[in-house]
Each structure stands twice: as C-alpha cells, then as structure tokens.
Coordinates of C-alpha atoms in Angstrom, one line a residue:
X247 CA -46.8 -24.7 7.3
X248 CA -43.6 -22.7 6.7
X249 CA -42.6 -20.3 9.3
X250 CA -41.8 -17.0 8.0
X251 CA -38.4 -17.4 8.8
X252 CA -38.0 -20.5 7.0
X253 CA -39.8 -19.0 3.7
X254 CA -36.8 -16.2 4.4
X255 CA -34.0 -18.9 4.2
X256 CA -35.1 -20.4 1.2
X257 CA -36.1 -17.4 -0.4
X258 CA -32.7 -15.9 -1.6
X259 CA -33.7 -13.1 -3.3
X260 CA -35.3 -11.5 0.3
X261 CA -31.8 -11.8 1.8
X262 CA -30.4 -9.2 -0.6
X263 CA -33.3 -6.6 -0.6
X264 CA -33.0 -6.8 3.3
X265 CA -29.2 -6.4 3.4
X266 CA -29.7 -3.8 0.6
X267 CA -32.2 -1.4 3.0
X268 CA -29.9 -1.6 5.7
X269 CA -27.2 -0.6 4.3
X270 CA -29.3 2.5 2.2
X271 CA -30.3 2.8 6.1
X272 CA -27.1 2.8 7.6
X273 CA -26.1 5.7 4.6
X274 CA -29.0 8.0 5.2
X275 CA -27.9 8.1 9.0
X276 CA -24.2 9.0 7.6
X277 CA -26.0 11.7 5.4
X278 CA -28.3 13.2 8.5
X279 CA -25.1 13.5 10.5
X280 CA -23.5 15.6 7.5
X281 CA -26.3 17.7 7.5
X282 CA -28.0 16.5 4.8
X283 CA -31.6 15.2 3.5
X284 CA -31.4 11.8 3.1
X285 CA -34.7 11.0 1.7
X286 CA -34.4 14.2 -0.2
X287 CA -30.9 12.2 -2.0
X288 CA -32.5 9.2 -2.3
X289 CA -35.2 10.5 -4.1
X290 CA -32.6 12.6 -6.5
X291 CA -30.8 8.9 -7.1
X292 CA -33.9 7.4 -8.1
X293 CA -34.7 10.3 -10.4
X294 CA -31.5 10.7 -11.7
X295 CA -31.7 6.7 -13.0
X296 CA -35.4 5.9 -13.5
X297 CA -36.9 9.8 -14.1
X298 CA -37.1 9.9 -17.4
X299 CA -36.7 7.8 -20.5
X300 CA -32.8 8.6 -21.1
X301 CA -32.5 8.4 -17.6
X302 CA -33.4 4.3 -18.2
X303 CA -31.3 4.2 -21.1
X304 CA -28.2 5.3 -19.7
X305 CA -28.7 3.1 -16.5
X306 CA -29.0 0.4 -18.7
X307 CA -25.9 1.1 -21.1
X308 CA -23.9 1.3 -17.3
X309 CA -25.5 -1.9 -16.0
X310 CA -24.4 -3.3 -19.2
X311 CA -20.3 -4.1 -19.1
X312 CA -20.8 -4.8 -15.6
X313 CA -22.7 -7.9 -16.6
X314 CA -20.1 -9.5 -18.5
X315 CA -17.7 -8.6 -15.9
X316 CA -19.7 -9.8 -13.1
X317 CA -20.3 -12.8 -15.2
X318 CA -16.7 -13.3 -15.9
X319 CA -15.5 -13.5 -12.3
X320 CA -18.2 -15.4 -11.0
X321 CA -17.4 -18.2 -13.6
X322 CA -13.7 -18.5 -12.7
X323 CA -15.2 -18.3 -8.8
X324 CA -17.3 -21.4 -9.9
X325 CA -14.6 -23.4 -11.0
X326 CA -12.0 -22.4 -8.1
X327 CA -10.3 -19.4 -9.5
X328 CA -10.0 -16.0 -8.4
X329 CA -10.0 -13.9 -12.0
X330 CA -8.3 -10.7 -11.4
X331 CA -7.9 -10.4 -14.9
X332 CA -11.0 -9.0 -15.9
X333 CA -10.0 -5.6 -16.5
X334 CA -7.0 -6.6 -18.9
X335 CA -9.5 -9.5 -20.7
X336 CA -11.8 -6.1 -21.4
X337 CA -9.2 -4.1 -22.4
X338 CA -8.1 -6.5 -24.7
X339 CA -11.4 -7.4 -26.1
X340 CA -12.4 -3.6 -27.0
X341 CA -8.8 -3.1 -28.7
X342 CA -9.8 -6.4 -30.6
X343 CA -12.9 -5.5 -31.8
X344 CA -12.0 -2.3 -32.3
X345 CA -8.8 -3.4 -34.7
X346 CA -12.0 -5.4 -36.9
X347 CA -14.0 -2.1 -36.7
X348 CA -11.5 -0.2 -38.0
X349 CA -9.4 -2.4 -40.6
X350 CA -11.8 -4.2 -42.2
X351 CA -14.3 -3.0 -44.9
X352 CA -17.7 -5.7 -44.7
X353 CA -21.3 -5.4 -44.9
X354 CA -22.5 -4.7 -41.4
X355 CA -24.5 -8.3 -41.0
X356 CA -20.5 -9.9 -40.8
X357 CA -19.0 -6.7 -39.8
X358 CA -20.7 -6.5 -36.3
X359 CA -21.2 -10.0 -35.3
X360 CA -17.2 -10.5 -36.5
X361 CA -16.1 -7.8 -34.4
X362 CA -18.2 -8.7 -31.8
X363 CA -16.5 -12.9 -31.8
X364 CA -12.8 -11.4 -31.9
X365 CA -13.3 -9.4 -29.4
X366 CA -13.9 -12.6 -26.7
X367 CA -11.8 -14.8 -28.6
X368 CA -8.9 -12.1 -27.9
X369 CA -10.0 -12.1 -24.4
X370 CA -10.5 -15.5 -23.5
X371 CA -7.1 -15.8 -25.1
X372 CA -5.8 -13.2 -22.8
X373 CA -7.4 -15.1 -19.9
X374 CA -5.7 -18.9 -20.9
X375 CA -2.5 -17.4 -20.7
X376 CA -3.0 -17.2 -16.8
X377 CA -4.8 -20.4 -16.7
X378 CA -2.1 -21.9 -18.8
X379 CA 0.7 -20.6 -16.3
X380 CA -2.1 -22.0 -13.3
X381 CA -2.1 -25.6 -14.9
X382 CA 1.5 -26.0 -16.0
X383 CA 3.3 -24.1 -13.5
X384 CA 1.8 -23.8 -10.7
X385 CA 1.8 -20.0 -10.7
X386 CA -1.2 -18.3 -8.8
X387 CA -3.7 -17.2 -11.4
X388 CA -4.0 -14.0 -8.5
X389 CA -0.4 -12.9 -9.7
X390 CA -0.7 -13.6 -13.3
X391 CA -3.8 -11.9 -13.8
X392 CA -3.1 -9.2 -12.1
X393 CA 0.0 -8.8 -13.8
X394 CA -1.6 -9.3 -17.1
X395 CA -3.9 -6.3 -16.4
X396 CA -1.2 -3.9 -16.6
X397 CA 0.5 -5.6 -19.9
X398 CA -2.9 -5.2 -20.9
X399 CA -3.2 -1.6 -20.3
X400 CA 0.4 -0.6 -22.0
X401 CA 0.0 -3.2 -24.6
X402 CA -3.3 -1.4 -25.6
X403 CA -1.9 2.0 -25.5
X404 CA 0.9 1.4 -27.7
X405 CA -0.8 -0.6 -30.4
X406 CA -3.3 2.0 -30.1
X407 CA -0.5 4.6 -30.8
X408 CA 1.3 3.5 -33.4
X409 CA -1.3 1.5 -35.5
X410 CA -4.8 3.0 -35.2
X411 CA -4.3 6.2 -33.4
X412 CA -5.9 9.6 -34.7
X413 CA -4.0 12.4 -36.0
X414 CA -3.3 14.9 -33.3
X415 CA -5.6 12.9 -30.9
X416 CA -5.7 10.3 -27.8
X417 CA -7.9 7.6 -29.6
X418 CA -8.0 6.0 -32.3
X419 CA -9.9 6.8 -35.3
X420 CA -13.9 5.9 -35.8
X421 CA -14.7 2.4 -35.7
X422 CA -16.3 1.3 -39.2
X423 CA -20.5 2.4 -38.9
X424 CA -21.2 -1.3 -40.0
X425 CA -19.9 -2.5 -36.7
X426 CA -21.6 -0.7 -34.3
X427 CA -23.8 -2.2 -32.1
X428 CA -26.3 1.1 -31.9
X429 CA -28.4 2.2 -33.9
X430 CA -29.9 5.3 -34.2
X431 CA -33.7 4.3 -34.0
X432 CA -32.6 2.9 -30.5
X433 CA -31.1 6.1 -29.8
X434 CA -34.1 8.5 -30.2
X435 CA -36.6 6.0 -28.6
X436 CA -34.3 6.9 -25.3
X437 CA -33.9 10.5 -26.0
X438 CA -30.1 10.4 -27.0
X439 CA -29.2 7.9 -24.2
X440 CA -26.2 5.8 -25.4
X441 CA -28.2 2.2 -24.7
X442 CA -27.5 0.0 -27.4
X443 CA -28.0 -4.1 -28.2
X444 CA -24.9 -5.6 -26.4
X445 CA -27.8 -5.6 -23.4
X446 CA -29.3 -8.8 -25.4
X447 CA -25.4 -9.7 -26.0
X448 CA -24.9 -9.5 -21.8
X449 CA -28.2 -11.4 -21.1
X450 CA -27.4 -14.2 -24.1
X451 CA -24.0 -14.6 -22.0
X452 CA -26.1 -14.9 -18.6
X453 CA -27.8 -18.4 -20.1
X454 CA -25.1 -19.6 -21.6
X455 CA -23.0 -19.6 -18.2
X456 CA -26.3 -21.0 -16.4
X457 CA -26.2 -24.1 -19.4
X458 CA -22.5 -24.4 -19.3
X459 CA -21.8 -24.7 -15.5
X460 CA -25.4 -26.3 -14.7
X461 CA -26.8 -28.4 -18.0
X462 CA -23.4 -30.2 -19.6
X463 CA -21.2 -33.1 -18.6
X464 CA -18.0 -30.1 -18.9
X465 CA -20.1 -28.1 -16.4
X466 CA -19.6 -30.5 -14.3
X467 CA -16.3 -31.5 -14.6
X468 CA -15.4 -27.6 -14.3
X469 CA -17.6 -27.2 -10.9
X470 CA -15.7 -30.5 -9.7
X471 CA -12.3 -29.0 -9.9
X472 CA -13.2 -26.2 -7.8
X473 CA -14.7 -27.6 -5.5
X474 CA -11.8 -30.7 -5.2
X475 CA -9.4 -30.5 -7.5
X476 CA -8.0 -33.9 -6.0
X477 CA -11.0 -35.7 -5.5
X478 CA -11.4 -34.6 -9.6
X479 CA -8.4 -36.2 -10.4
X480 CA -8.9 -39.3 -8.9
X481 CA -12.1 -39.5 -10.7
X482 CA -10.3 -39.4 -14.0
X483 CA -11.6 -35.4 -14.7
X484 CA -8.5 -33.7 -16.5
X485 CA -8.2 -30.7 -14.0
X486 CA -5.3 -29.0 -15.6
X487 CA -6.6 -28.8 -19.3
X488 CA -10.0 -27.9 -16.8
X489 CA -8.3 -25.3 -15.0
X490 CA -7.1 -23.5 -18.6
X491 CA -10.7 -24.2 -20.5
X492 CA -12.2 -22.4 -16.8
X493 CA -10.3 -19.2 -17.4
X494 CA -10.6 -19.2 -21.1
X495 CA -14.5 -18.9 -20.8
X496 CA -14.0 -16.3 -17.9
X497 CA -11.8 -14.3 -20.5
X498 CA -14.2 -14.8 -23.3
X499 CA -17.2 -12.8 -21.1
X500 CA -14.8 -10.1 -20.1
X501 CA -13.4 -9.3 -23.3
X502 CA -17.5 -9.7 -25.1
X503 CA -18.0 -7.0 -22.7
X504 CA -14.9 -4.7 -23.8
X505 CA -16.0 -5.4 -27.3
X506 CA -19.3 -4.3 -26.9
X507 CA -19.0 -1.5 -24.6
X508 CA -16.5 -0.6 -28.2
X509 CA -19.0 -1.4 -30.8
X510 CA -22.2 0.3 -28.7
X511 CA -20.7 3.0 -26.7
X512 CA -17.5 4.5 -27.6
X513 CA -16.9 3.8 -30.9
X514 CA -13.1 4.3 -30.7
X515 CA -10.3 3.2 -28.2
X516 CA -8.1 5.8 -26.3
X517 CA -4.8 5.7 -24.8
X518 CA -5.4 5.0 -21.1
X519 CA -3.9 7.1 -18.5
X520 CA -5.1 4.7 -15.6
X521 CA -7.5 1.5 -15.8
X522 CA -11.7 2.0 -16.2
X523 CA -12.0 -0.3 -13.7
X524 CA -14.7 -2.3 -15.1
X525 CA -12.7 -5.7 -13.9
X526 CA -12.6 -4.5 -10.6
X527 CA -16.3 -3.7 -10.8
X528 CA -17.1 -6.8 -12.1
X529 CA -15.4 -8.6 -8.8
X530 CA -18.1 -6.7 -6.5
X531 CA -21.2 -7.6 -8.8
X532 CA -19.9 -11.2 -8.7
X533 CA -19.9 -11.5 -5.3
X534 CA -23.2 -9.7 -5.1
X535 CA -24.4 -12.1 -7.1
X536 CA -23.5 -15.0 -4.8
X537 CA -21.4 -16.4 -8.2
X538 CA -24.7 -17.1 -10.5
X539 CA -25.5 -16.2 -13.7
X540 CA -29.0 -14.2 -12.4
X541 CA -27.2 -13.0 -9.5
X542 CA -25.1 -11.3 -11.7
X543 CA -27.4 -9.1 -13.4
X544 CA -28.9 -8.5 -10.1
X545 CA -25.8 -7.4 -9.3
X546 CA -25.1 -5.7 -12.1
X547 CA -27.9 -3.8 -12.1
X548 CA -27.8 -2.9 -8.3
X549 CA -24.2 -1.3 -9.0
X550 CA -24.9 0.3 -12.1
X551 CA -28.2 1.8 -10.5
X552 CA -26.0 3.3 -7.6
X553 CA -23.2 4.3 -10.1
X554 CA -25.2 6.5 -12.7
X555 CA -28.2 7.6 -10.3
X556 CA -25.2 8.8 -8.2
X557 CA -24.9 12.2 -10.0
X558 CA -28.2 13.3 -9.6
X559 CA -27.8 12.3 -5.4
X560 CA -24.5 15.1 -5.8
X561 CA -27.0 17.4 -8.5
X562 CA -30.1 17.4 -7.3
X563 CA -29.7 17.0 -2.8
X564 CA -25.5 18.4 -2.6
X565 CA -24.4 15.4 -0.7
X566 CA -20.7 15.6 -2.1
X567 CA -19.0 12.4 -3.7
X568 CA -17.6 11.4 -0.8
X569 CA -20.7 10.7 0.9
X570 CA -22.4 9.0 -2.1
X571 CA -19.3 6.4 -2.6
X572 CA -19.7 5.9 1.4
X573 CA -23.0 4.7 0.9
X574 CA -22.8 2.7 -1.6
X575 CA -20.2 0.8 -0.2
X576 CA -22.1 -0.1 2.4
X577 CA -24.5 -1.2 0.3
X578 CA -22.1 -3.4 -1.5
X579 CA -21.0 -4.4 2.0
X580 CA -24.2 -5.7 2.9
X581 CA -25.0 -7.0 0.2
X582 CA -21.8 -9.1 0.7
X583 CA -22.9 -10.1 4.0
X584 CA -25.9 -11.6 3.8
X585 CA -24.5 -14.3 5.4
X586 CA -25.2 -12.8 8.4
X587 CA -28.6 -11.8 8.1
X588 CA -29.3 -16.1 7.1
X589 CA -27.9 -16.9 10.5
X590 CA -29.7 -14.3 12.4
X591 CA -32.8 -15.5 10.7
X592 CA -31.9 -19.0 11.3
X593 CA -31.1 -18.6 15.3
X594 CA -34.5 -17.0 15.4
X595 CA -36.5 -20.5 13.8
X596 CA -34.4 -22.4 16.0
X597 CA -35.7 -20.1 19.2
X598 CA -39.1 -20.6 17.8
X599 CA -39.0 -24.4 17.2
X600 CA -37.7 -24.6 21.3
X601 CA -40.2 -22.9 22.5
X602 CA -42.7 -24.8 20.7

C-alpha cells in the first residue's frame, strides 16, 4: 500500500491547497497582530467573491484575462523562454480587435469571431518580433519583450488618439454591438455582473496548449528546444524557426485575451496612463500553475479569487489594502514554493521507510 506521504507526492494538486492554507495562515497571523479579525476577513473575501450570483460573475470575468495570460507565459516557459511580453501582446490584441469592432460594419456571426482572430493574430505578431530578434540575433527575448511592452503602451495610445479616439474623451468610441462578446441574457442571469463568453474562449485556449505541447510531433519539437536547444539541433529539430513559432503562440494567447477582455468587458480602448498589468499577472498564475495548461486556470482562478474578493476583506472586516496585498503575496509565495513542502514530505517517507 501507498503511504500517505507518497499518495501526497504524486498527488499534485494537495501540494497547492497545503501551500495555499499556510500562506492564508501565515496572513491571518499578520492580520491578528494589526488588530484585526482574521476569520472575520476571510469570511468578507469569500463573500465578497462567491456571496451572491454577481458576486460569481464578476469573479469569473477577473479570472478570465488572467487565463490567457497565465497561459501565454507558461507556453513560452515550456519551450525555454521567459515572455515578458505579455502585457504589450494584450495591449496589442485589444487595440486590434477593437480597430475591427469599430471600423468595420458585418453581421455579428463574422463580426465577433473576426475581431476576436485579429486580435491574437496582432498579438502573436507582436510576440514573433521578439522571438524573431531571439532566433536571428541573439538578443534576449527578456529585453526585447520588455521593451516591446512599452512600444506597446505608446503605440496604443497614439493610434488610439489620432484614429479612434472619442470626441472630448480618453477612449475611443463604442466598439460595434455585433462584436461583443456579451450578451445581455448573460448579463441579467448574473445580476448585472460583466461575465461574458470569452470564459469558453480562455478554456478553448487551455486544450489547445495541452494538444499542442503534449499530443503533436511540433509539441515536441518545441518542448525539445527548451529543454536542449543543442541536443535539438543535433537531432535535426529547426530550433531557431522553433524559437520564433514558441513566442508567436505565446503572443497569440496574450493578445486573445486583450481582445476579449475588449469585445466582453470594456467595449472601448483608453489611452493608458500606466500598464493594467495583466502580463505581469499572468507571470504569477503561470508559475502557480507549475507551466500547464490546468495549472493555469488553477492559477488563474486562485489570483482572480484573491484579486476581486479583496474589496469586500477592505469593505466588510477594515483590514486596509496594505494588509490584503500582504497576504496574498504570501499566498502567491507559497504557492510558488511548493517545492518545499514535496521535499519535506519526501524526508518524512524516507524516515519512515528507515525505520521500517
């Protein structure tokens, strides 16, 4: 039979929930030495996110871009490459779509799903360019990306200026109502939360990495690069036309997920004083993930949990912002960690098999 231990090291979904209730843990002791009620807060997060019907909805529609994020990292991760560029592929991808939204006149079944492709075309476009500079230069896909994120963001704001912008205002005009992605049967089944279809969009996304990097022959090939890029080579695997084709695909999910969070949520683009930070999110959901394609809607849905059901922990318990971004960090950090927790477990089946 299987020691418990061992059914703990295979198991990896029981590493995460542990590593998740010590870091909530570790955060209510934080909150009792601020004087507040910890179980009193956790119980205002859980509210705040799970209450009530729109409470669902919206923690859905938060969960959502962070999937394609998540999803977008942990690709390039798979195939050896650090994306950076997430935040600049999403930007791109919801001006994009929102350039089909507003310019074009079509019946919403081409309308929609047309926006929708443009939008992570444009961003896996966005994200070649670095894995073009990677494979033919040389150039660290850590500068280029990052560097692209802020060409991104000014790019953005001046085609969103001097092209699509609204009179007097600091967006652009409506998007076309045969491109959204919500409608408003959706809407009133979750009480006026914003949750929309680019959920199904996010999930669709989720297979196709798992068939991509685990079910074809290019899979492969990509997964081989990372792991050796030499070892590739002398196998015959092209691993600079690899390298571009790995951040291309990264850059398609990035900028799917600026395009829908366009065509569901917004409706609009706006000139952006600073970045959303939905890359950078997307970077800690990968890595919660452990760099899968479930992982990453675990992920997903642990940060956007934490992110929405935040308010209500600062509404309905007064433990200030400061505190609440404390703990989930170390949430986030354990999370990270659960390396150690796997070799704690594992030194104690080793005791146990010396003893026996």
């Amino acid at each position: 039979m299987k020691t418990l231990s061992r059914w703990l090291l295979k198991e990896s979904i029981i590493i995460p929930l542990i590593s998740v209730f010590v870091g909530l843990l570790i955060g209510a002791i934080i909150m009792l030495f601020g004087g507040y009620n910890p179980v009193e807060a956790y119980q205002a997060l859980f509210k705040k996110a799970f209450g009530n019907i729109y409470g669902i909805g919206e923690t859905i529609r938060t969960i959502t871009p962070l999937i394609f994020t998540g999803l977008a990292v942990a690709f390039a991760f798979r195939t050896g490459l650090f994306n950076i560029g997430a935040e600049g592929q999403f930007i791109m991808g919801s001006l994009a779509a929102a350039y089909v939204g507003i310019m074009l006149d079509l019946p919403a079944i081409i309308h929609m799903p047309l926006a929708v492709i443009v939008g992570g075309v444009v961003g896996g476009l966005w994200g070649g360019i670095a894995g073009y500079l990677k494979a033919s230069r040389g150039v660290h896909e850590v500068i280029t990306t990052i560097m692209l994120n802020w060409i991104a963001l000014y790019l953005s704001n001046y085609l969103i200026r001097e092209y699509l912008i609204e009179k007097g205002q600091q967006k652009s005009v409506t998007l076309a109502e045969s491109s959204w992605l919500s409608f408003a049967f959706l809407t009133d089944m979750f009480n006026n939360a914003r949750i929309h279809f680019g959920i199904l969009i996010a999930l669709l996304c989720a297979v196709v990495f798992y068939v991509i990097l685990q079910k074809m022959k290019q899979g492969y090939e990509l997964r081989s690069v990372g792991l050796n890029p030499h070892a590739a080579e002398y196998a015959g695997i092209n691993v600079k036309g690899n390298i571009v084709k790995a951040m291309v695909v990264s850059g398609m999910f990035a900028g799917l997920g600026g395009a829908v969070e366009v065509l569901g949520v917004t409706h609009n683009v706006i000139i952006l004083p600073a970045f959303q930070g939905y890359g950078f999110d997307g970077i800690a959901v990968a890595l919660l993930g452990g760099n899968t394609a479930f992982g990453s809607i675990v992920g997903a849905f642990l940060f956007g949990f934490l992110s929405f059901g935040a308010t209500g922990m600062k509404l309905g318990a007064g433990v200030p912002f400061e505190i609440i971004n404390i703990v989930i960090a170390l949430v986030i950090y354990f999370v990270a960690s659960r390396l150690i927790f796997k070799r704690l477990l594992n030194a104690l089946n080793v005791n146990k098999q010396e003893e026996q």
